[in-house]
mmCIF file of C-alpha atoms in Angstrom:
data_model
loop_
_atom_site.group_PDB
_atom_site.id
_atom_site.type_symbol
_atom_site.label_atom_id
_atom_site.label_comp_id
_atom_site.label_asym_id
_atom_site.label_seq_id
_atom_site.Cartn_x
_atom_site.Cartn_y
_atom_site.Cartn_z
ATOM 1 C CA UNK A 1371 -44.322 -110.891 -25.475
ATOM 2 C CA UNK A 1372 -42.552 -111.256 -21.983
ATOM 3 C CA UNK A 1373 -44.448 -110.711 -18.986
ATOM 4 C CA UNK A 1374 -43.787 -107.365 -17.372
ATOM 5 C CA UNK A 1375 -41.860 -107.880 -14.029
ATOM 6 C CA UNK A 1376 -42.799 -105.313 -11.551
ATOM 7 C CA UNK A 1377 -39.501 -105.455 -9.528
ATOM 8 C CA UNK A 1378 -37.141 -105.238 -12.501
ATOM 9 C CA UNK A 1379 -34.489 -102.288 -12.210
ATOM 10 C CA UNK A 1380 -35.052 -101.939 -8.189
ATOM 11 C CA UNK A 1381 -32.009 -101.303 -6.407
ATOM 12 C CA UNK A 1382 -32.874 -103.899 -3.365
ATOM 13 C CA UNK A 1383 -33.909 -107.655 -3.903
ATOM 14 C CA UNK A 1384 -37.510 -108.752 -4.031
ATOM 15 C CA UNK A 1385 -37.329 -110.456 -0.881
ATOM 16 C CA UNK A 1386 -36.286 -107.205 1.005
ATOM 17 C CA UNK A 1387 -38.965 -105.038 -0.588
ATOM 18 C CA UNK A 1388 -41.845 -107.848 0.164
ATOM 19 C CA UNK A 1389 -40.437 -108.214 3.708
ATOM 20 C CA UNK A 1390 -40.456 -104.195 4.270
ATOM 21 C CA UNK A 1391 -43.868 -103.901 2.568
ATOM 22 C CA UNK A 1392 -45.453 -106.983 4.921
ATOM 23 C CA UNK A 1393 -44.131 -105.481 8.094
ATOM 24 C CA UNK A 1394 -45.661 -102.313 7.254
ATOM 25 C CA UNK A 1395 -48.591 -103.247 6.122
ATOM 26 C CA UNK A 1396 -49.185 -106.148 8.987
ATOM 27 C CA UNK A 1397 -48.085 -104.341 11.937
ATOM 28 C CA UNK A 1398 -48.294 -100.731 13.379
ATOM 29 C CA UNK A 1399 -44.804 -99.798 12.333
ATOM 30 C CA UNK A 1400 -43.884 -96.491 10.841
ATOM 31 C CA UNK A 1401 -41.694 -96.145 8.071
ATOM 32 C CA UNK A 1402 -38.820 -94.847 10.218
ATOM 33 C CA UNK A 1403 -39.269 -97.815 12.543
ATOM 34 C CA UNK A 1404 -38.569 -100.066 9.493
ATOM 35 C CA UNK A 1405 -35.525 -98.160 8.329
ATOM 36 C CA UNK A 1406 -34.212 -98.690 11.944
ATOM 37 C CA UNK A 1407 -34.801 -102.605 11.700
ATOM 38 C CA UNK A 1408 -33.191 -102.912 8.361
ATOM 39 C CA UNK A 1409 -29.812 -100.923 9.476
ATOM 40 C CA UNK A 1410 -30.058 -103.517 12.460
ATOM 41 C CA UNK A 1411 -29.931 -106.157 9.688
ATOM 42 C CA UNK A 1412 -27.230 -104.493 7.797
ATOM 43 C CA UNK A 1413 -28.955 -102.946 5.254
ATOM 44 C CA UNK A 1414 -29.306 -99.234 4.331
ATOM 45 C CA UNK A 1415 -32.825 -98.242 3.291
ATOM 46 C CA UNK A 1416 -34.143 -94.902 3.730
ATOM 47 C CA UNK A 1417 -37.871 -94.544 4.990
ATOM 48 C CA UNK A 1418 -38.761 -92.729 1.825
ATOM 49 C CA UNK A 1419 -37.593 -95.592 -0.472
ATOM 50 C CA UNK A 1420 -40.164 -97.758 1.865
ATOM 51 C CA UNK A 1421 -42.816 -95.453 1.492
ATOM 52 C CA UNK A 1422 -42.358 -95.559 -2.351
ATOM 53 C CA UNK A 1423 -42.440 -99.314 -2.403
ATOM 54 C CA UNK A 1424 -45.810 -99.178 -0.273
ATOM 55 C CA UNK A 1425 -47.205 -96.507 -2.762
ATOM 56 C CA UNK A 1426 -46.196 -98.371 -5.755
ATOM 57 C CA UNK A 1427 -46.658 -102.129 -5.003
ATOM 58 C CA UNK A 1428 -49.482 -102.353 -2.225
ATOM 59 C CA UNK A 1429 -52.335 -101.940 -4.947
ATOM 60 C CA UNK A 1430 -50.800 -104.838 -6.973
ATOM 61 C CA UNK A 1431 -50.172 -107.124 -3.875
ATOM 62 C CA UNK A 1432 -54.075 -106.453 -3.006
ATOM 63 C CA UNK A 1433 -55.157 -107.555 -6.397
ATOM 64 C CA UNK A 1434 -53.144 -110.551 -6.139
ATOM 65 C CA UNK A 1435 -54.208 -112.018 -2.719
ATOM 66 C CA UNK A 1436 -57.734 -110.858 -2.981
ATOM 67 C CA UNK A 1437 -58.911 -113.997 -4.445
ATOM 68 C CA UNK A 1438 -57.363 -116.311 -1.802
ATOM 69 C CA UNK A 1439 -58.585 -114.337 1.231
ATOM 70 C CA UNK A 1440 -61.415 -116.037 3.227
ATOM 71 C CA UNK A 1441 -64.970 -114.507 2.963
ATOM 72 C CA UNK A 1442 -66.220 -113.403 6.417
ATOM 73 C CA UNK A 1443 -69.765 -112.336 7.473
ATOM 74 C CA UNK A 1444 -70.905 -109.255 9.451
ATOM 75 C CA UNK A 1445 -72.436 -111.300 12.275
#
């Protein structure tokens, strides 16, 4: 069987989805801020769409990235 591709059947390309999610998760931006930033770049993305992307894909990204994070101490 073929491996399930999580971004299949999405209206926007993978790099746009990941870019919006990265900016939202990394910086203190609101969904509406990201919507405005995408409009400045010529993309019409609604803030609720970005919200849905974050809700859907953030847990999967966390699972994929967790093994590569450096461990820290509480000192």
